[in-house]
mmCIF file with all atom_site columns, C-alpha atoms in Angstrom:
data_model
loop_
_atom_site.group_PDB
_atom_site.id
_atom_site.type_symbol
_atom_site.label_atom_id
_atom_site.label_alt_id
_atom_site.label_comp_id
_atom_site.label_asym_id
_atom_site.label_entity_id
_atom_site.label_seq_id
_atom_site.pdbx_PDB_ins_code
_atom_site.Cartn_x
_atom_site.Cartn_y
_atom_site.Cartn_z
_atom_site.occupancy
_atom_site.B_iso_or_equiv
_atom_site.pdbx_formal_charge
_atom_site.auth_seq_id
_atom_site.auth_comp_id
_atom_site.auth_asym_id
_atom_site.auth_atom_id
_atom_site.pdbx_PDB_model_num
ATOM 1   C CA . MET A 1 1   ? 0.194   -0.001 -0.251  1.00 0.00 ? 1   MET A CA 1
ATOM 2   C CA . ALA A 1 2   ? 1.211   3.396  -1.009  1.00 0.00 ? 2   ALA A CA 1
ATOM 3   C CA . SER A 1 3   ? -0.625  5.295  1.192   1.00 0.00 ? 3   SER A CA 1
ATOM 4   C CA . ASN A 1 4   ? -2.892  4.792  4.354   1.00 0.00 ? 4   ASN A CA 1
ATOM 5   C CA . ALA A 1 5   ? -5.560  7.828  3.497   1.00 0.00 ? 5   ALA A CA 1
ATOM 6   C CA . ALA A 1 6   ? -5.449  9.996  0.371   1.00 0.00 ? 6   ALA A CA 1
ATOM 7   C CA . VAL A 1 7   ? -3.262  12.812 1.283   1.00 0.00 ? 7   VAL A CA 1
ATOM 8   C CA . PRO A 1 8   ? -4.308  16.098 0.585   1.00 0.00 ? 8   PRO A CA 1
ATOM 9   C CA . PHE A 1 9   ? -3.500  17.497 -3.014  1.00 0.00 ? 9   PHE A CA 1
ATOM 10  C CA . TRP A 1 10  ? -1.293  20.503 -1.240  1.00 0.00 ? 10  TRP A CA 1
ATOM 11  C CA . ARG A 1 11  ? 0.883   17.890 0.576   1.00 0.00 ? 11  ARG A CA 1
ATOM 12  C CA . ALA A 1 12  ? 1.171   16.423 -2.505  1.00 0.00 ? 12  ALA A CA 1
ATOM 13  C CA . ALA A 1 13  ? 2.503   19.328 -3.812  1.00 0.00 ? 13  ALA A CA 1
ATOM 14  C CA . GLY A 1 14  ? 5.270   19.253 -1.636  1.00 0.00 ? 14  GLY A CA 1
ATOM 15  C CA . MET A 1 15  ? 3.310   22.099 0.643   1.00 0.00 ? 15  MET A CA 1
ATOM 16  C CA . THR A 1 16  ? 3.391   22.187 4.216   1.00 0.00 ? 16  THR A CA 1
ATOM 17  C CA . TYR A 1 17  ? 0.688   22.201 6.606   1.00 0.00 ? 17  TYR A CA 1
ATOM 18  C CA . ILE A 1 18  ? 1.712   25.652 8.023   1.00 0.00 ? 18  ILE A CA 1
ATOM 19  C CA . THR A 1 19  ? 2.499   27.292 4.424   1.00 0.00 ? 19  THR A CA 1
ATOM 20  C CA . TYR A 1 20  ? -1.526  25.941 3.759   1.00 0.00 ? 20  TYR A CA 1
ATOM 21  C CA . SER A 1 21  ? -2.633  27.774 6.765   1.00 0.00 ? 21  SER A CA 1
ATOM 22  C CA . ASN A 1 22  ? -1.111  30.976 6.182   1.00 0.00 ? 22  ASN A CA 1
ATOM 23  C CA . ILE A 1 23  ? -2.254  30.747 2.923   1.00 0.00 ? 23  ILE A CA 1
ATOM 24  C CA . CYS A 1 24  ? -5.735  30.299 3.655   1.00 0.00 ? 24  CYS A CA 1
ATOM 25  C CA . ALA A 1 25  ? -5.577  33.161 6.636   1.00 0.00 ? 25  ALA A CA 1
ATOM 26  C CA . ASN A 1 26  ? -3.849  35.746 3.933   1.00 0.00 ? 26  ASN A CA 1
ATOM 27  C CA . LEU A 1 27  ? -7.001  35.022 1.447   1.00 0.00 ? 27  LEU A CA 1
ATOM 28  C CA . VAL A 1 28  ? -9.741  35.269 4.401   1.00 0.00 ? 28  VAL A CA 1
ATOM 29  C CA . ARG A 1 29  ? -8.281  38.534 5.546   1.00 0.00 ? 29  ARG A CA 1
ATOM 30  C CA . ASN A 1 30  ? -7.846  40.090 2.106   1.00 0.00 ? 30  ASN A CA 1
ATOM 31  C CA . CYS A 1 31  ? -11.648 39.354 1.334   1.00 0.00 ? 31  CYS A CA 1
ATOM 32  C CA . LEU A 1 32  ? -12.594 41.485 4.531   1.00 0.00 ? 32  LEU A CA 1
ATOM 33  C CA . LYS A 1 33  ? -14.465 45.008 4.763   1.00 0.00 ? 33  LYS A CA 1
ATOM 34  C CA . GLU A 1 34  ? -12.646 48.086 6.662   1.00 0.00 ? 34  GLU A CA 1
ATOM 35  C CA . PRO A 1 35  ? -11.765 48.882 9.007   1.00 0.00 ? 35  PRO A CA 1
ATOM 36  C CA . TYR A 1 36  ? -11.452 45.021 9.547   1.00 0.00 ? 36  TYR A CA 1
ATOM 37  C CA . LYS A 1 37  ? -9.196  44.699 7.012   1.00 0.00 ? 37  LYS A CA 1
ATOM 38  C CA . THR A 1 38  ? -6.681  47.026 7.806   1.00 0.00 ? 38  THR A CA 1
ATOM 39  C CA . GLU A 1 39  ? -6.275  45.423 11.249  1.00 0.00 ? 39  GLU A CA 1
ATOM 40  C CA . ALA A 1 40  ? -5.823  42.215 9.799   1.00 0.00 ? 40  ALA A CA 1
ATOM 41  C CA . LEU A 1 41  ? -3.050  42.994 7.577   1.00 0.00 ? 41  LEU A CA 1
ATOM 42  C CA . THR A 1 42  ? -1.201  44.313 10.085  1.00 0.00 ? 42  THR A CA 1
ATOM 43  C CA . ARG A 1 43  ? -1.346  40.750 11.405  1.00 0.00 ? 43  ARG A CA 1
ATOM 44  C CA . GLU A 1 44  ? 0.393   40.024 8.649   1.00 0.00 ? 44  GLU A CA 1
ATOM 45  C CA . LYS A 1 45  ? 3.359   41.924 9.047   1.00 0.00 ? 45  LYS A CA 1
ATOM 46  C CA . VAL A 1 46  ? 6.721   39.796 10.821  1.00 0.00 ? 46  VAL A CA 1
ATOM 47  C CA . HIS A 1 47  ? 9.859   41.307 11.613  1.00 0.00 ? 47  HIS A CA 1
ATOM 48  C CA . PHE A 1 48  ? 12.484  38.942 13.018  1.00 0.00 ? 48  PHE A CA 1
ATOM 49  C CA . SER A 1 49  ? 16.363  38.946 13.632  1.00 0.00 ? 49  SER A CA 1
ATOM 50  C CA . ILE A 1 50  ? 17.987  35.392 12.442  1.00 0.00 ? 50  ILE A CA 1
ATOM 51  C CA . ALA A 1 51  ? 21.195  34.688 13.151  1.00 0.00 ? 51  ALA A CA 1
ATOM 52  C CA . THR A 1 52  ? 23.180  31.371 11.384  1.00 0.00 ? 52  THR A CA 1
ATOM 53  C CA . TRP A 1 53  ? 25.103  29.695 13.940  1.00 0.00 ? 53  TRP A CA 1
ATOM 54  C CA . LYS A 1 54  ? 28.703  27.997 12.315  1.00 0.00 ? 54  LYS A CA 1
ATOM 55  C CA . GLU A 1 55  ? 30.905  25.685 14.292  1.00 0.00 ? 55  GLU A CA 1
ATOM 56  C CA . GLY A 1 56  ? 29.258  26.581 17.353  1.00 0.00 ? 56  GLY A CA 1
ATOM 57  C CA . LYS A 1 57  ? 29.548  30.587 16.952  1.00 0.00 ? 57  LYS A CA 1
ATOM 58  C CA . PRO A 1 58  ? 26.774  32.741 16.175  1.00 0.00 ? 58  PRO A CA 1
ATOM 59  C CA . GLU A 1 59  ? 27.606  35.212 12.817  1.00 0.00 ? 59  GLU A CA 1
ATOM 60  C CA . LYS A 1 60  ? 26.686  38.464 12.724  1.00 0.00 ? 60  LYS A CA 1
ATOM 61  C CA . PRO A 1 61  ? 22.448  38.551 13.100  1.00 0.00 ? 61  PRO A CA 1
ATOM 62  C CA . VAL A 1 62  ? 20.194  39.906 9.942   1.00 0.00 ? 62  VAL A CA 1
ATOM 63  C CA . ILE A 1 63  ? 17.169  41.656 10.949  1.00 0.00 ? 63  ILE A CA 1
ATOM 64  C CA . ARG A 1 64  ? 14.001  40.622 8.501   1.00 0.00 ? 64  ARG A CA 1
ATOM 65  C CA . SER A 1 65  ? 11.328  42.831 8.408   1.00 0.00 ? 65  SER A CA 1
ATOM 66  C CA . ASP A 1 66  ? 8.933   41.139 5.627   1.00 0.00 ? 66  ASP A CA 1
ATOM 67  C CA . THR A 1 67  ? 5.656   43.281 4.505   1.00 0.00 ? 67  THR A CA 1
ATOM 68  C CA . PRO A 1 68  ? 2.565   41.566 3.512   1.00 0.00 ? 68  PRO A CA 1
ATOM 69  C CA . GLU A 1 69  ? 3.420   42.027 0.311   1.00 0.00 ? 69  GLU A CA 1
ATOM 70  C CA . GLU A 1 70  ? 5.928   39.688 -0.918  1.00 0.00 ? 70  GLU A CA 1
ATOM 71  C CA . MET B 2 1   ? -23.829 22.575 20.434  1.00 0.00 ? 1   MET B CA 1
ATOM 72  C CA . VAL B 2 2   ? -21.279 23.763 17.709  1.00 0.00 ? 2   VAL B CA 1
ATOM 73  C CA . ILE B 2 3   ? -21.060 22.502 14.315  1.00 0.00 ? 3   ILE B CA 1
ATOM 74  C CA . ILE B 2 4   ? -17.440 22.886 13.069  1.00 0.00 ? 4   ILE B CA 1
ATOM 75  C CA . PRO B 2 5   ? -16.312 22.755 9.430   1.00 0.00 ? 5   PRO B CA 1
ATOM 76  C CA . ALA B 2 6   ? -14.133 19.477 9.368   1.00 0.00 ? 6   ALA B CA 1
ATOM 77  C CA . THR B 2 7   ? -11.854 18.354 6.226   1.00 0.00 ? 7   THR B CA 1
ATOM 78  C CA . THR B 2 8   ? -14.715 15.411 6.703   1.00 0.00 ? 8   THR B CA 1
ATOM 79  C CA . GLY B 2 9   ? -17.373 17.627 6.189   1.00 0.00 ? 9   GLY B CA 1
ATOM 80  C CA . GLN B 2 10  ? -19.927 19.982 8.619   1.00 0.00 ? 10  GLN B CA 1
ATOM 81  C CA . MET B 2 11  ? -19.498 17.754 12.069  1.00 0.00 ? 11  MET B CA 1
ATOM 82  C CA . GLY B 2 12  ? -21.913 18.797 14.976  1.00 0.00 ? 12  GLY B CA 1
ATOM 83  C CA . VAL B 2 13  ? -20.620 18.674 18.583  1.00 0.00 ? 13  VAL B CA 1
ATOM 84  C CA . LEU B 2 14  ? -22.942 17.942 21.718  1.00 0.00 ? 14  LEU B CA 1
ATOM 85  C CA . PRO B 2 15  ? -21.936 17.828 25.601  1.00 0.00 ? 15  PRO B CA 1
ATOM 86  C CA . GLY B 2 16  ? -20.570 14.052 26.153  1.00 0.00 ? 16  GLY B CA 1
ATOM 87  C CA . HIS B 2 17  ? -19.328 13.996 22.569  1.00 0.00 ? 17  HIS B CA 1
ATOM 88  C CA . VAL B 2 18  ? -15.950 11.744 22.423  1.00 0.00 ? 18  VAL B CA 1
ATOM 89  C CA . ALA B 2 19  ? -12.738 12.812 22.532  1.00 0.00 ? 19  ALA B CA 1
ATOM 90  C CA . SER B 2 20  ? -11.499 13.607 19.195  1.00 0.00 ? 20  SER B CA 1
ATOM 91  C CA . ILE B 2 21  ? -9.337  15.987 17.180  1.00 0.00 ? 21  ILE B CA 1
ATOM 92  C CA . ALA B 2 22  ? -10.761 17.393 13.563  1.00 0.00 ? 22  ALA B CA 1
ATOM 93  C CA . GLU B 2 23  ? -8.723  19.300 11.007  1.00 0.00 ? 23  GLU B CA 1
ATOM 94  C CA . LEU B 2 24  ? -10.893 22.007 10.008  1.00 0.00 ? 24  LEU B CA 1
ATOM 95  C CA . LYS B 2 25  ? -10.982 23.186 6.517   1.00 0.00 ? 25  LYS B CA 1
ATOM 96  C CA . PRO B 2 26  ? -12.109 27.052 5.577   1.00 0.00 ? 26  PRO B CA 1
ATOM 97  C CA . GLY B 2 27  ? -15.916 26.933 6.283   1.00 0.00 ? 27  GLY B CA 1
ATOM 98  C CA . VAL B 2 28  ? -18.420 28.443 9.126   1.00 0.00 ? 28  VAL B CA 1
ATOM 99  C CA . LEU B 2 29  ? -18.192 27.529 12.527  1.00 0.00 ? 29  LEU B CA 1
ATOM 100 C CA . SER B 2 30  ? -21.804 27.575 14.026  1.00 0.00 ? 30  SER B CA 1
ATOM 101 C CA . VAL B 2 31  ? -22.068 28.146 17.605  1.00 0.00 ? 31  VAL B CA 1
ATOM 102 C CA . HIS B 2 32  ? -25.705 27.416 19.068  1.00 0.00 ? 32  HIS B CA 1
ATOM 103 C CA . GLU B 2 33  ? -26.293 28.448 22.739  1.00 0.00 ? 33  GLU B CA 1
ATOM 104 C CA . GLY B 2 34  ? -30.267 27.555 23.660  1.00 0.00 ? 34  GLY B CA 1
ATOM 105 C CA . ASN B 2 35  ? -32.110 29.481 20.570  1.00 0.00 ? 35  ASN B CA 1
ATOM 106 C CA . ASP B 2 36  ? -28.953 31.973 19.641  1.00 0.00 ? 36  ASP B CA 1
ATOM 107 C CA . VAL B 2 37  ? -26.519 31.215 16.395  1.00 0.00 ? 37  VAL B CA 1
ATOM 108 C CA . THR B 2 38  ? -23.674 32.644 16.141  1.00 0.00 ? 38  THR B CA 1
ATOM 109 C CA . LYS B 2 39  ? -21.339 31.719 12.974  1.00 0.00 ? 39  LYS B CA 1
ATOM 110 C CA . TYR B 2 40  ? -17.567 32.349 12.394  1.00 0.00 ? 40  TYR B CA 1
ATOM 111 C CA . PHE B 2 41  ? -15.787 31.924 9.465   1.00 0.00 ? 41  PHE B CA 1
ATOM 112 C CA . ILE B 2 42  ? -12.629 29.755 9.853   1.00 0.00 ? 42  ILE B CA 1
ATOM 113 C CA . SER B 2 43  ? -9.291  30.094 7.526   1.00 0.00 ? 43  SER B CA 1
ATOM 114 C CA . SER B 2 44  ? -8.292  26.376 8.785   1.00 0.00 ? 44  SER B CA 1
ATOM 115 C CA . GLY B 2 45  ? -7.630  24.914 12.014  1.00 0.00 ? 45  GLY B CA 1
ATOM 116 C CA . PHE B 2 46  ? -8.152  22.243 14.212  1.00 0.00 ? 46  PHE B CA 1
ATOM 117 C CA . ALA B 2 47  ? -10.823 21.365 17.005  1.00 0.00 ? 47  ALA B CA 1
ATOM 118 C CA . PHE B 2 48  ? -10.207 19.754 19.775  1.00 0.00 ? 48  PHE B CA 1
ATOM 119 C CA . ILE B 2 49  ? -12.994 17.935 21.311  1.00 0.00 ? 49  ILE B CA 1
ATOM 120 C CA . HIS B 2 50  ? -11.953 16.746 25.224  1.00 0.00 ? 50  HIS B CA 1
ATOM 121 C CA . GLY B 2 51  ? -13.769 14.162 26.930  1.00 0.00 ? 51  GLY B CA 1
ATOM 122 C CA . ASN B 2 52  ? -15.160 16.719 29.460  1.00 0.00 ? 52  ASN B CA 1
ATOM 123 C CA . SER B 2 53  ? -17.511 17.975 27.020  1.00 0.00 ? 53  SER B CA 1
ATOM 124 C CA . TYR B 2 54  ? -14.920 21.096 26.492  1.00 0.00 ? 54  TYR B CA 1
ATOM 125 C CA . ALA B 2 55  ? -13.801 21.810 22.777  1.00 0.00 ? 55  ALA B CA 1
ATOM 126 C CA . ASP B 2 56  ? -11.286 23.884 21.470  1.00 0.00 ? 56  ASP B CA 1
ATOM 127 C CA . ILE B 2 57  ? -11.437 25.522 18.039  1.00 0.00 ? 57  ILE B CA 1
ATOM 128 C CA . ILE B 2 58  ? -7.720  26.820 16.866  1.00 0.00 ? 58  ILE B CA 1
ATOM 129 C CA . ALA B 2 59  ? -7.979  29.102 13.746  1.00 0.00 ? 59  ALA B CA 1
ATOM 130 C CA . VAL B 2 60  ? -5.316  31.549 12.380  1.00 0.00 ? 60  VAL B CA 1
ATOM 131 C CA . GLU B 2 61  ? -8.414  33.664 11.279  1.00 0.00 ? 61  GLU B CA 1
ATOM 132 C CA . ALA B 2 62  ? -12.027 33.882 12.586  1.00 0.00 ? 62  ALA B CA 1
ATOM 133 C CA . VAL B 2 63  ? -14.134 36.310 11.305  1.00 0.00 ? 63  VAL B CA 1
ATOM 134 C CA . PRO B 2 64  ? -17.990 36.712 12.087  1.00 0.00 ? 64  PRO B CA 1
ATOM 135 C CA . LEU B 2 65  ? -19.880 36.615 8.945   1.00 0.00 ? 65  LEU B CA 1
ATOM 136 C CA . ASP B 2 66  ? -20.809 39.995 8.795   1.00 0.00 ? 66  ASP B CA 1
ATOM 137 C CA . ARG B 2 67  ? -17.212 41.412 8.217   1.00 0.00 ? 67  ARG B CA 1
ATOM 138 C CA . ILE B 2 68  ? -16.784 39.215 5.042   1.00 0.00 ? 68  ILE B CA 1
ATOM 139 C CA . ASP B 2 69  ? -16.551 42.069 2.079   1.00 0.00 ? 69  ASP B CA 1
ATOM 140 C CA . ALA B 2 70  ? -19.228 39.795 -0.564  1.00 0.00 ? 70  ALA B CA 1
ATOM 141 C CA . GLY B 2 71  ? -17.361 42.082 -3.789  1.00 0.00 ? 71  GLY B CA 1
ATOM 142 C CA . LEU B 2 72  ? -13.740 41.039 -2.572  1.00 0.00 ? 72  LEU B CA 1
ATOM 143 C CA . VAL B 2 73  ? -15.094 37.090 -2.483  1.00 0.00 ? 73  VAL B CA 1
ATOM 144 C CA . GLN B 2 74  ? -16.454 37.024 -6.263  1.00 0.00 ? 74  GLN B CA 1
ATOM 145 C CA . LYS B 2 75  ? -13.392 39.003 -7.311  1.00 0.00 ? 75  LYS B CA 1
ATOM 146 C CA . GLY B 2 76  ? -11.271 36.485 -5.398  1.00 0.00 ? 76  GLY B CA 1
ATOM 147 C CA . LEU B 2 77  ? -13.116 33.498 -6.556  1.00 0.00 ? 77  LEU B CA 1
ATOM 148 C CA . ALA B 2 78  ? -13.332 34.971 -10.177 1.00 0.00 ? 78  ALA B CA 1
ATOM 149 C CA . GLU B 2 79  ? -9.425  35.367 -9.834  1.00 0.00 ? 79  GLU B CA 1
ATOM 150 C CA . PHE B 2 80  ? -8.300  32.200 -8.596  1.00 0.00 ? 80  PHE B CA 1
ATOM 151 C CA . THR B 2 81  ? -10.667 30.148 -10.930 1.00 0.00 ? 81  THR B CA 1
ATOM 152 C CA . GLN B 2 82  ? -8.389  31.823 -14.008 1.00 0.00 ? 82  GLN B CA 1
ATOM 153 C CA . LYS B 2 83  ? -5.460  31.233 -11.809 1.00 0.00 ? 83  LYS B CA 1
ATOM 154 C CA . LEU B 2 84  ? -6.472  27.649 -11.638 1.00 0.00 ? 84  LEU B CA 1
ATOM 155 C CA . SER B 2 85  ? -6.923  27.024 -15.692 1.00 0.00 ? 85  SER B CA 1
ATOM 156 C CA . SER B 2 86  ? -3.396  28.837 -16.562 1.00 0.00 ? 86  SER B CA 1
ATOM 157 C CA . ALA B 2 87  ? -1.489  27.146 -13.742 1.00 0.00 ? 87  ALA B CA 1
ATOM 158 C CA . SER B 2 88  ? 1.235   24.895 -14.989 1.00 0.00 ? 88  SER B CA 1
ATOM 159 C CA . THR B 2 89  ? 3.673   23.223 -11.908 1.00 0.00 ? 89  THR B CA 1
ATOM 160 C CA . ASP B 2 90  ? 1.857   21.248 -9.205  1.00 0.00 ? 90  ASP B CA 1
ATOM 161 C CA . LEU B 2 91  ? 2.950   24.029 -6.605  1.00 0.00 ? 91  LEU B CA 1
ATOM 162 C CA . GLU B 2 92  ? 0.985   26.765 -8.637  1.00 0.00 ? 92  GLU B CA 1
ATOM 163 C CA . LYS B 2 93  ? -2.101  24.507 -9.410  1.00 0.00 ? 93  LYS B CA 1
ATOM 164 C CA . ALA B 2 94  ? -2.103  23.778 -5.219  1.00 0.00 ? 94  ALA B CA 1
ATOM 165 C CA . GLU B 2 95  ? -2.665  27.572 -4.676  1.00 0.00 ? 95  GLU B CA 1
ATOM 166 C CA . ALA B 2 96  ? -5.182  28.389 -7.078  1.00 0.00 ? 96  ALA B CA 1
ATOM 167 C CA . GLN B 2 97  ? -7.005  25.241 -5.528  1.00 0.00 ? 97  GLN B CA 1
ATOM 168 C CA . ILE B 2 98  ? -6.558  26.674 -1.900  1.00 0.00 ? 98  ILE B CA 1
ATOM 169 C CA . GLY B 2 99  ? -7.431  30.105 -3.472  1.00 0.00 ? 99  GLY B CA 1
ATOM 170 C CA . VAL B 2 100 ? -10.922 28.143 -5.028  1.00 0.00 ? 100 VAL B CA 1
ATOM 171 C CA . ASP B 2 101 ? -11.710 25.927 -2.083  1.00 0.00 ? 101 ASP B CA 1
ATOM 172 C CA . ALA B 2 102 ? -11.351 29.423 0.191   1.00 0.00 ? 102 ALA B CA 1
ATOM 173 C CA . HIS B 2 103 ? -13.287 31.710 -2.131  1.00 0.00 ? 103 HIS B CA 1
ATOM 174 C CA . SER B 2 104 ? -16.331 29.498 -2.399  1.00 0.00 ? 104 SER B CA 1
ATOM 175 C CA . ALA B 2 105 ? -16.742 28.412 0.812   1.00 0.00 ? 105 ALA B CA 1
ATOM 176 C CA . LEU B 2 106 ? -16.318 32.394 1.911   1.00 0.00 ? 106 LEU B CA 1
ATOM 177 C CA . ASN B 2 107 ? -18.956 32.435 -1.004  1.00 0.00 ? 107 ASN B CA 1
ATOM 178 C CA . SER B 2 108 ? -21.630 29.783 0.376   1.00 0.00 ? 108 SER B CA 1
ATOM 179 C CA . ALA B 2 109 ? -20.903 31.199 3.987   1.00 0.00 ? 109 ALA B CA 1
ATOM 180 C CA . LEU B 2 110 ? -22.366 34.338 2.564   1.00 0.00 ? 110 LEU B CA 1
ATOM 181 C CA . THR B 2 111 ? -25.109 33.231 0.739   1.00 0.00 ? 111 THR B CA 1
ATOM 182 C CA . GLY B 2 112 ? -26.312 29.860 2.900   1.00 0.00 ? 112 GLY B CA 1
#
């Protein structure tokens, strides 16, 4: 047997659940009326600092600030 | 009682329901308290039904139906239906299909 149950189409295409869930959430947010839409778009903003580690030591962290439009 | 939009279809949960976990698809969650019904549109998520008649609904977005703009839903549905027919890679097809599913669910939520 190749699989116990049919995998969802998005997983078959190589997408993870978290990507699927975030896409669904973005689609719903884009269909909201104002003022809820502008409030919701603030939830899409991400701001984080990322540091890659090499040989047990962190390199210089990079700050990433992504807006909803990629 | 709550009716949750599980991936296997609309599922009713009453007090005393057996403990289970259900994956949710974009759809309407309706909460029935006596004769009052409150409806929310859920973008996706999970429902954890516990053994003590408690249930938790986890969703990224849950909006009351009156916050949804019907015009934007129609526009989105047309856009993704078009993308689905012109998609080439598996990933593009998957993204377009998600768009179509989500907008169809939004549409049914508004008209149902």
